[in-house]
Amino acid sequence: MAGKVVDKALSLLRTFPRVSLGNLKDMPGSKPHKVNRRRSVKKGNTHGRGIKGQGARGTLPRIGFEGNNTPFYLMIPKEPYYENHHLRKEYVPVSLLQLQRMIELNRVDSSEPLDLTSICNTGLIRVLPMQKQYGIHLTEEGADIFNAQINIEVQWVSELVIAAIERNGGTITTRFFDTPSLQAVVAPKNFFMKGIPIPKCKIPPTDVFKYYTDAKNRGYLANPREISNARLELAQKYGYELPNIKDDEKFEMLSARKDPRQIFYGLAPGWIVNLQDETVLKPKGKEHVEYYES
């Protein structure tokens, strides 16, 4: 008896159409739930779809949308000034007035050569290499009152700043640092704690190579004879007598220069500084010596 019932049920299923939403019916006595959409809109409900349009009930539209469906930065053509702006090098401005204050407050030692490391160690100036900042730009503010005799190394400088420093018997050099060298120079303690060799500085890229090989900019790659002539020409242009640094007691300090590959005074590329033991490790392998000296 049970087998006949099963066979009859299977035969009926073979003749029935496939189950779909079109042939489904509600159970007897059931009442479908209806949503009064007009009433819900009046109350401000959106049924989980979020706000519609550019805003609802006083909210502001997204940045860039000014009433249209296309933001203004896509509708308005770009200005030529912003082309390749993300590739441009930046220099943190430091005025001669700030430098004079640092010297007077003993934040920097003017009896020693000044460079980017000594200026960043004051804690007053921050250089961020990862934000395309390649050093400091020594600006002209305070040029009329600057009276310190220093030997300073910066990354960018103007003609008036050079005259203000050389008028007092000082010397100035413009120097380029690549990104790995710059990260070590601006934070030497953090770099030495890593226990890695001091990198050798690379030559400047093509966009600034001409600047650092020009004697008028006191570039570190310029010819020393051309720099001497440029110092004399600048003194005649601004009407001051150029002091003879060769007869000065501070001649050794004023004439101190770094090798183009060197980034720290007194430390050569390839050396490892151990702060804990206060020792310096120097490479002895022939391949390592040739690499850092080439």
Tab-separated table of N, CA, C and O in Angstrom, residues 5 34 59 91 107 112 130 139 144 178 251 276 284:
chain	number	residue	atom	x	y	z
A	5	VAL	N	1.434	4.532	-2.901
A	5	VAL	CA	1.329	5.968	-2.594
A	5	VAL	C	2.580	6.711	-3.054
A	5	VAL	O	2.512	7.797	-3.630
A	34	LYS	N	2.549	44.644	4.172
A	34	LYS	CA	2.686	45.722	3.197
A	34	LYS	C	3.373	46.928	3.852
A	34	LYS	O	3.063	47.268	4.992
A	59	THR	N	23.004	68.389	5.620
A	59	THR	CA	24.360	67.858	5.530
A	59	THR	C	25.066	68.439	4.306
A	59	THR	O	24.430	68.724	3.287
A	91	TYR	N	63.026	72.528	0.348
A	91	TYR	CA	64.090	72.853	1.291
A	91	TYR	C	63.477	73.648	2.447
A	91	TYR	O	62.743	74.612	2.218
A	107	ARG	N	73.191	77.089	20.903
A	107	ARG	CA	72.533	75.894	20.383
A	107	ARG	C	73.415	75.213	19.333
A	107	ARG	O	73.272	74.013	19.095
A	112	GLU	N	83.134	75.276	15.398
A	112	GLU	CA	83.215	74.039	14.617
A	112	GLU	C	82.443	74.225	13.314
A	112	GLU	O	81.531	75.045	13.229
A	130	MET	N	61.329	61.842	3.690
A	130	MET	CA	60.279	61.095	3.022
A	130	MET	C	59.205	62.001	2.436
A	130	MET	O	58.332	61.534	1.704
A	139	THR	N	67.912	81.572	4.204
A	139	THR	CA	67.253	82.746	3.630
A	139	THR	C	67.900	84.038	4.101
A	139	THR	O	68.759	84.045	4.973
A	144	ASP	N	71.451	91.865	7.428
A	144	ASP	CA	72.082	93.134	7.808
A	144	ASP	C	72.645	93.104	9.221
A	144	ASP	O	73.489	93.937	9.573
A	178	ASP	N	71.675	62.614	-1.156
A	178	ASP	CA	70.628	61.725	-1.637
A	178	ASP	C	69.800	61.243	-0.442
A	178	ASP	O	70.173	61.459	0.716
A	251	PHE	N	91.659	79.412	10.516
A	251	PHE	CA	91.794	78.961	9.133
A	251	PHE	C	91.503	77.462	8.987
A	251	PHE	O	90.868	77.031	8.022
A	276	GLN	N	77.350	52.048	21.903
A	276	GLN	CA	77.427	51.399	23.215
A	276	GLN	C	78.877	51.245	23.671
A	276	GLN	O	79.208	51.552	24.813
A	284	LYS	N	88.099	46.398	6.311
A	284	LYS	CA	89.456	46.003	5.940
A	284	LYS	C	89.499	45.185	4.652
A	284	LYS	O	90.566	45.025	4.070
